[in-house]
PDB file of N, CA and C in Angstrom:
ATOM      1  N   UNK A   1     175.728 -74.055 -44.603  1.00  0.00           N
ATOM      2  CA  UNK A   1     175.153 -73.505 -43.387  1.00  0.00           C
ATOM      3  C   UNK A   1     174.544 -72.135 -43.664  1.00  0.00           C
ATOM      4  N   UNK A   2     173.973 -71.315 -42.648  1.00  0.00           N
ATOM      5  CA  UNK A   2     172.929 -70.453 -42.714  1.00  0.00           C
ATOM      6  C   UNK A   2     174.055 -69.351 -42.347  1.00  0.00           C
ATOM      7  N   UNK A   3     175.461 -69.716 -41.984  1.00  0.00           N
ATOM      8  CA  UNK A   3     175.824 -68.212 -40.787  1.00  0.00           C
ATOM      9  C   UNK A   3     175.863 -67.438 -42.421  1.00  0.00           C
ATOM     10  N   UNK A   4     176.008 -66.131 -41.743  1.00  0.00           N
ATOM     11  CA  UNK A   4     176.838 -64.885 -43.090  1.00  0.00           C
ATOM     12  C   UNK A   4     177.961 -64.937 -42.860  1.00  0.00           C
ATOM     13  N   UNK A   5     178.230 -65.017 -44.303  1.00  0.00           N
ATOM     14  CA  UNK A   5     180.060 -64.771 -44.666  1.00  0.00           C
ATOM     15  C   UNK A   5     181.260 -63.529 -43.853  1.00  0.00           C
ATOM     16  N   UNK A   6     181.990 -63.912 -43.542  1.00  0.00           N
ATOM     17  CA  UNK A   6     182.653 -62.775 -42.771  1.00  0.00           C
ATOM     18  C   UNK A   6     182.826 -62.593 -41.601  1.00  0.00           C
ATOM     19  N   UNK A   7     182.197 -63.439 -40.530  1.00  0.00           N
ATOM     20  CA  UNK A   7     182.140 -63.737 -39.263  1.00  0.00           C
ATOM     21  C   UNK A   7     182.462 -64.168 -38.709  1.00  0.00           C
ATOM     22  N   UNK A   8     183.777 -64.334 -38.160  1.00  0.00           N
ATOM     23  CA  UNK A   8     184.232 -65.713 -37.527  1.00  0.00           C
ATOM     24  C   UNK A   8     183.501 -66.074 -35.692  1.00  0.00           C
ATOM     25  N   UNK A   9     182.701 -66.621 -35.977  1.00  0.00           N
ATOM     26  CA  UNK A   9     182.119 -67.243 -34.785  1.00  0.00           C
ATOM     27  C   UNK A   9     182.923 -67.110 -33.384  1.00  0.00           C
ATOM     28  N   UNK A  10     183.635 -68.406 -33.947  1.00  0.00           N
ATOM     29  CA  UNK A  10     184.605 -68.909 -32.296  1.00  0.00           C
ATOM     30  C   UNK A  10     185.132 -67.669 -31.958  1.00  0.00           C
ATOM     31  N   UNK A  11     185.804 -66.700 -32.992  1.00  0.00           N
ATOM     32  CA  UNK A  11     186.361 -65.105 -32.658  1.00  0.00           C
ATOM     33  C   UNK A  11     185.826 -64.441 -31.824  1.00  0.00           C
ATOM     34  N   UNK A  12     184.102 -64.073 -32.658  1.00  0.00           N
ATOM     35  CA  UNK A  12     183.682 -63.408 -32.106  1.00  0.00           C
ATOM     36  C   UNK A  12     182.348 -63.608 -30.969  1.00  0.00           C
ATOM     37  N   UNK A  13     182.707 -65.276 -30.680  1.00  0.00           N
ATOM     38  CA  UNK A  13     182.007 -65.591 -29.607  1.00  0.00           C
ATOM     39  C   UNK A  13     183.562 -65.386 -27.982  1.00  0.00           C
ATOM     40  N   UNK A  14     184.525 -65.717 -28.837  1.00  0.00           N
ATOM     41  CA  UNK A  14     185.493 -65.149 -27.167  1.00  0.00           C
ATOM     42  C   UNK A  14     184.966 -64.024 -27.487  1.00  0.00           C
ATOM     43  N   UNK A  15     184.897 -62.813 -28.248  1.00  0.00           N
ATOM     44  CA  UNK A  15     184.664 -61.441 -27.631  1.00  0.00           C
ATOM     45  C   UNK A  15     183.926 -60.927 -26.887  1.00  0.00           C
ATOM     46  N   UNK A  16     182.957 -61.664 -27.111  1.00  0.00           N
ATOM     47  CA  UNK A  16     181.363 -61.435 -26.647  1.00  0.00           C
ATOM     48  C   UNK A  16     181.661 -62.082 -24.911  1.00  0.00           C
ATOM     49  N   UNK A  17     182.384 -63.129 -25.049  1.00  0.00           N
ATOM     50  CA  UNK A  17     182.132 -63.795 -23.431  1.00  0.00           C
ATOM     51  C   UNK A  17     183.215 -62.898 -22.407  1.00  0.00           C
ATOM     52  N   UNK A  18     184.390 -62.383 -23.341  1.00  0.00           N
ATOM     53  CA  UNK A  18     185.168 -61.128 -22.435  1.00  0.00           C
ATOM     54  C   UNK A  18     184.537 -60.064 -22.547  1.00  0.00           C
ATOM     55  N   UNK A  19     183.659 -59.763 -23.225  1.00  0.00           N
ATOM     56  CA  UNK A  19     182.680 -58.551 -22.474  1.00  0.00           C
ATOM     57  C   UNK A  19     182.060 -58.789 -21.379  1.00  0.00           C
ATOM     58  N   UNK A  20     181.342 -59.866 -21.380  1.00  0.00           N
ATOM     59  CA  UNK A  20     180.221 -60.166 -20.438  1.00  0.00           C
ATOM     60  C   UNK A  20     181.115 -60.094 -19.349  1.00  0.00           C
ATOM     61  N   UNK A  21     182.292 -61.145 -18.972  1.00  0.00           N
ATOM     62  CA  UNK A  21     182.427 -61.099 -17.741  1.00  0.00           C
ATOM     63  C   UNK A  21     183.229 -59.470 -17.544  1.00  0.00           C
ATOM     64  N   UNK A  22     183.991 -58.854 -18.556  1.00  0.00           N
ATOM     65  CA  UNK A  22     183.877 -57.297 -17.766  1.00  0.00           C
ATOM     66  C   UNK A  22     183.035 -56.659 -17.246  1.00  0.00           C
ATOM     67  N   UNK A  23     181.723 -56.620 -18.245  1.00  0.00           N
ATOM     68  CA  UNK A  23     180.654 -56.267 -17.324  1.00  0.00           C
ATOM     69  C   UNK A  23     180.256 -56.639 -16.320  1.00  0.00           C
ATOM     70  N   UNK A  24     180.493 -57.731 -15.966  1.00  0.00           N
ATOM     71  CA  UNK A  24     180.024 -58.803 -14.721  1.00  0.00           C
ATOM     72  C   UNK A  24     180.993 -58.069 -13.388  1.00  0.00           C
ATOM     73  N   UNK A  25     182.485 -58.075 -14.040  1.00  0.00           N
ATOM     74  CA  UNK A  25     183.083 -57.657 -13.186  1.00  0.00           C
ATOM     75  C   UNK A  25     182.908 -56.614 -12.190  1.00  0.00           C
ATOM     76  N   UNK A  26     182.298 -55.559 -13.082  1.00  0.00           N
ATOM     77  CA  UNK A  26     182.493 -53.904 -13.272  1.00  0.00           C
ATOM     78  C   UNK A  26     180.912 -53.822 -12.081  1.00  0.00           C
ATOM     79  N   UNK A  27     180.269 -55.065 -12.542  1.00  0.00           N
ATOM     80  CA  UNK A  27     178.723 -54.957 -11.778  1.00  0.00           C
ATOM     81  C   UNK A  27     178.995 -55.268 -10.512  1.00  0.00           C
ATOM     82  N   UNK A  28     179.465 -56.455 -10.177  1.00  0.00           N
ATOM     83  CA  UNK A  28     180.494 -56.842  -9.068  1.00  0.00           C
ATOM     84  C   UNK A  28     180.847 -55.843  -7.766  1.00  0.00           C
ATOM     85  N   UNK A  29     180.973 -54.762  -8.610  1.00  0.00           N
ATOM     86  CA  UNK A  29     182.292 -54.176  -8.065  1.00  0.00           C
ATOM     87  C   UNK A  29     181.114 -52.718  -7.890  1.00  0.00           C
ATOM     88  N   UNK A  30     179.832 -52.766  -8.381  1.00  0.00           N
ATOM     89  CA  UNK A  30     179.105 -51.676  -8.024  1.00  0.00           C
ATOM     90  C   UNK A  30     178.386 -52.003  -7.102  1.00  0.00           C
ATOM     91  N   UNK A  31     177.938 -53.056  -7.360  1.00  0.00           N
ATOM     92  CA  UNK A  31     177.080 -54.097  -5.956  1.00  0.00           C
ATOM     93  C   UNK A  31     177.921 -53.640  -4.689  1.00  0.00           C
ATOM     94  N   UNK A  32     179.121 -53.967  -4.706  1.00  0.00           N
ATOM     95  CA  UNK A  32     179.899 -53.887  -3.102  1.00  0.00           C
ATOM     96  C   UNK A  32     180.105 -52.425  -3.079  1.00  0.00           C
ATOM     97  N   UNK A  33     179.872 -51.492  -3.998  1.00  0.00           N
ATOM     98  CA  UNK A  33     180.304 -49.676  -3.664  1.00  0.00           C
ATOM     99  C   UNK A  33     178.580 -49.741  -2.900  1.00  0.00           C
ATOM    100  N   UNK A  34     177.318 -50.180  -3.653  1.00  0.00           N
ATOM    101  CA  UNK A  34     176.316 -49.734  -3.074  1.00  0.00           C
ATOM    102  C   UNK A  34     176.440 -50.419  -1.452  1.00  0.00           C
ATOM    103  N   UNK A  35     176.437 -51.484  -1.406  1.00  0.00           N
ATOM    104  CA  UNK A  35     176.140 -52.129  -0.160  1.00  0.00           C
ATOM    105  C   UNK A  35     177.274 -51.299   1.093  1.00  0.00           C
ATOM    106  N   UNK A  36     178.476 -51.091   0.372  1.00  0.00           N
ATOM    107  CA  UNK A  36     179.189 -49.762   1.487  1.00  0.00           C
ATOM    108  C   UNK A  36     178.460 -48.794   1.539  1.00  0.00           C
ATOM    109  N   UNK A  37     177.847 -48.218   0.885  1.00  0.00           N
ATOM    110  CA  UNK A  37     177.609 -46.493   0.438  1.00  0.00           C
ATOM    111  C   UNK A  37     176.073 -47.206   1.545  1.00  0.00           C
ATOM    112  N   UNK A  38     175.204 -47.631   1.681  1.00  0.00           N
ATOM    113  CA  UNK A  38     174.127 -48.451   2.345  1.00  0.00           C
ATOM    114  C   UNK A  38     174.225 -48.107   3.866  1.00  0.00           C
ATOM    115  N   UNK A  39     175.188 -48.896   3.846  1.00  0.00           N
ATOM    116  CA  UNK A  39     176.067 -49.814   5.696  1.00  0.00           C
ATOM    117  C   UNK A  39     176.726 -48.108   5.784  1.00  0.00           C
ATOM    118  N   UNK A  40     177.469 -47.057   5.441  1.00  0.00           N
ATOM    119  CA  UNK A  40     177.396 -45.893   5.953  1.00  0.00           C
ATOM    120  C   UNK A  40     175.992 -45.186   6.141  1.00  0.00           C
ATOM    121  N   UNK A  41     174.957 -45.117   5.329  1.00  0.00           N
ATOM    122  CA  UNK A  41     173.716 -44.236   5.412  1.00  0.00           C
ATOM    123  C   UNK A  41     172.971 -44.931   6.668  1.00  0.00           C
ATOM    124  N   UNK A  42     173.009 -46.013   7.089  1.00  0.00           N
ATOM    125  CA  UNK A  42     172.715 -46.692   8.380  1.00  0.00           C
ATOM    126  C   UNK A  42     173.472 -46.544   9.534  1.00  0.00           C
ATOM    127  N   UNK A  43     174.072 -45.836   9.422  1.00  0.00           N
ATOM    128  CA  UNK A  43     175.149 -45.849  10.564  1.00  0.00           C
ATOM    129  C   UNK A  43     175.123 -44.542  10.858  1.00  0.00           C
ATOM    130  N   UNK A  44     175.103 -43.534   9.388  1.00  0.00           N
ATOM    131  CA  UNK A  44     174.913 -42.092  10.143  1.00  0.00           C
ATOM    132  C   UNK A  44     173.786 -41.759  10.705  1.00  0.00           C
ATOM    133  N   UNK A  45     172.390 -42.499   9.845  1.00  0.00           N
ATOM    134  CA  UNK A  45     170.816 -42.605  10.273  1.00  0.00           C
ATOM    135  C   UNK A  45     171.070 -42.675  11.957  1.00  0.00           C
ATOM    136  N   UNK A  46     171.686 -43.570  12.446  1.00  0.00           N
ATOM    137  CA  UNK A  46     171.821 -44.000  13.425  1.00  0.00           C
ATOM    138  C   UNK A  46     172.528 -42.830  14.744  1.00  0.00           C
ATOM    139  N   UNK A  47     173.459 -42.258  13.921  1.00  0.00           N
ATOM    140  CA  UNK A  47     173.917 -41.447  14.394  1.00  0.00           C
ATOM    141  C   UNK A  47     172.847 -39.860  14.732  1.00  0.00           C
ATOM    142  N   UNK A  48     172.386 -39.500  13.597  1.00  0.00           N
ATOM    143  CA  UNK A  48     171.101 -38.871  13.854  1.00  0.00           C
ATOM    144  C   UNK A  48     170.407 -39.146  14.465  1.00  0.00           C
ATOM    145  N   UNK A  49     169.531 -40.437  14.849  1.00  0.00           N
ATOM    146  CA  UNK A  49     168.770 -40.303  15.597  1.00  0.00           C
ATOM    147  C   UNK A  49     169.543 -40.279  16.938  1.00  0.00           C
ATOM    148  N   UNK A  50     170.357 -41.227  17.166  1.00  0.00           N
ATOM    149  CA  UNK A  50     171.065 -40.805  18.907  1.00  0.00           C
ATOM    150  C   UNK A  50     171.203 -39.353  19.405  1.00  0.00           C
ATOM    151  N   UNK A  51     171.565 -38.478  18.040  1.00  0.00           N
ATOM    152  CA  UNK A  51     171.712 -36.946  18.201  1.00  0.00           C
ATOM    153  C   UNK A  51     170.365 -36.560  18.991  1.00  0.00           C
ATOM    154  N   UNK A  52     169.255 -36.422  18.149  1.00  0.00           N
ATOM    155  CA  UNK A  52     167.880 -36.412  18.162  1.00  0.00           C
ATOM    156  C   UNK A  52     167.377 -36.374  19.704  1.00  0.00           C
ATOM    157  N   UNK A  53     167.656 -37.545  19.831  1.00  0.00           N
ATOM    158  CA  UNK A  53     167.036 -38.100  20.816  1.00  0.00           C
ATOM    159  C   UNK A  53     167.907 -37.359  22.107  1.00  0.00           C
ATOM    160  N   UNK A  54     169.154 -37.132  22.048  1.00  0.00           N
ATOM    161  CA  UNK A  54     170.014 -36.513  22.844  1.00  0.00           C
ATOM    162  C   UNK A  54     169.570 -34.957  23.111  1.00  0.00           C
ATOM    163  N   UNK A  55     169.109 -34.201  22.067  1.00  0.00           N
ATOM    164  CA  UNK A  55     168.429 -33.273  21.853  1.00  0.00           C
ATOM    165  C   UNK A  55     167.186 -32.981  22.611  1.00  0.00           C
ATOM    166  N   UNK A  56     166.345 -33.876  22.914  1.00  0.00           N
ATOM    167  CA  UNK A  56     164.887 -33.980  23.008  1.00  0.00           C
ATOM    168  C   UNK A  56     165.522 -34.398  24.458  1.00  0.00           C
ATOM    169  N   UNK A  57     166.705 -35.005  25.177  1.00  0.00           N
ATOM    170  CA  UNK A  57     166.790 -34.983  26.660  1.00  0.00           C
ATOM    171  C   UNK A  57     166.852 -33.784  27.120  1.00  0.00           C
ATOM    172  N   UNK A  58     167.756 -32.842  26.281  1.00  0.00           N
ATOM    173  CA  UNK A  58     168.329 -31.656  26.630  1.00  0.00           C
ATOM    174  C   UNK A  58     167.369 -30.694  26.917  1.00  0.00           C
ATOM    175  N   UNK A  59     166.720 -30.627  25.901  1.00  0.00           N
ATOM    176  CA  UNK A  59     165.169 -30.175  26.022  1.00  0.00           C
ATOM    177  C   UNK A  59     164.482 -29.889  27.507  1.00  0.00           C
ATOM    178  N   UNK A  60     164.079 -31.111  27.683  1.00  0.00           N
ATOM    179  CA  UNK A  60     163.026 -31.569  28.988  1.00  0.00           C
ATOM    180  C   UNK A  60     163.762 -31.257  30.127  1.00  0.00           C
ATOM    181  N   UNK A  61     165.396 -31.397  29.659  1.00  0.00           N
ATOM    182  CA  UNK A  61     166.170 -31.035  31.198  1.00  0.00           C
ATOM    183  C   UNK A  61     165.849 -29.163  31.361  1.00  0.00           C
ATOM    184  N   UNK A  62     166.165 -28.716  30.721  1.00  0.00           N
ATOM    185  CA  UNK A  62     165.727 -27.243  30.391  1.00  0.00           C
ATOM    186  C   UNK A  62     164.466 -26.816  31.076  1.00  0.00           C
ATOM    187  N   UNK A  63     163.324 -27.302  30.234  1.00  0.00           N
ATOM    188  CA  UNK A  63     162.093 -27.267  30.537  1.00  0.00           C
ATOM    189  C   UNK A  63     161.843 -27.589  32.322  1.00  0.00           C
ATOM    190  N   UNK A  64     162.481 -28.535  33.084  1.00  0.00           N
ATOM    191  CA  UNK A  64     162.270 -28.954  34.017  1.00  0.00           C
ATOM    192  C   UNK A  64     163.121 -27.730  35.222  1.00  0.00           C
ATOM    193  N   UNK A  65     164.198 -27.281  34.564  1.00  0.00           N
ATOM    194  CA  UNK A  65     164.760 -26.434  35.358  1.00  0.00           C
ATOM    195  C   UNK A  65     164.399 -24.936  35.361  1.00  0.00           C
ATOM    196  N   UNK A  66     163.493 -24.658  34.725  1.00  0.00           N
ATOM    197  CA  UNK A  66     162.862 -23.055  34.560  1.00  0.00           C
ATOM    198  C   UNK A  66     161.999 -22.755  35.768  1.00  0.00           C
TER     199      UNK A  66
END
């Protein structure tokens, strides 16, 4: 055969496939930190604008009472 001497395949094909799925894992597990870290920046967005907009009533009530 063609492999090089010194390699044990089947060895170092489990090594290779318990990397992958650590990495897989580890990716996994960044996917669901972003999609939280996301679903908060939408929620405070949200929160800002209600502020905002609460702001801009306060405003006109002001303006209307001078």
């Amino acid at each position: 055969e063609n492999k090089p001497s010194g390699l044990d395949y089947p060895q170092f094909t489990a090594y290779i496939t318990k990397a992958i799925q650590d990495f897989y894992s580890k990716f996994q597990s960044l996917v669901a930190k972003v999609a939280g870290l996301e679903s908060r920046i939408n929620e405070q967005q949200k929160q800002i604008d209600e502020l905002r907009d609460e702001i801009k009533s306060l405003q006109h009530e002001s303006r209307n009472k001078k």
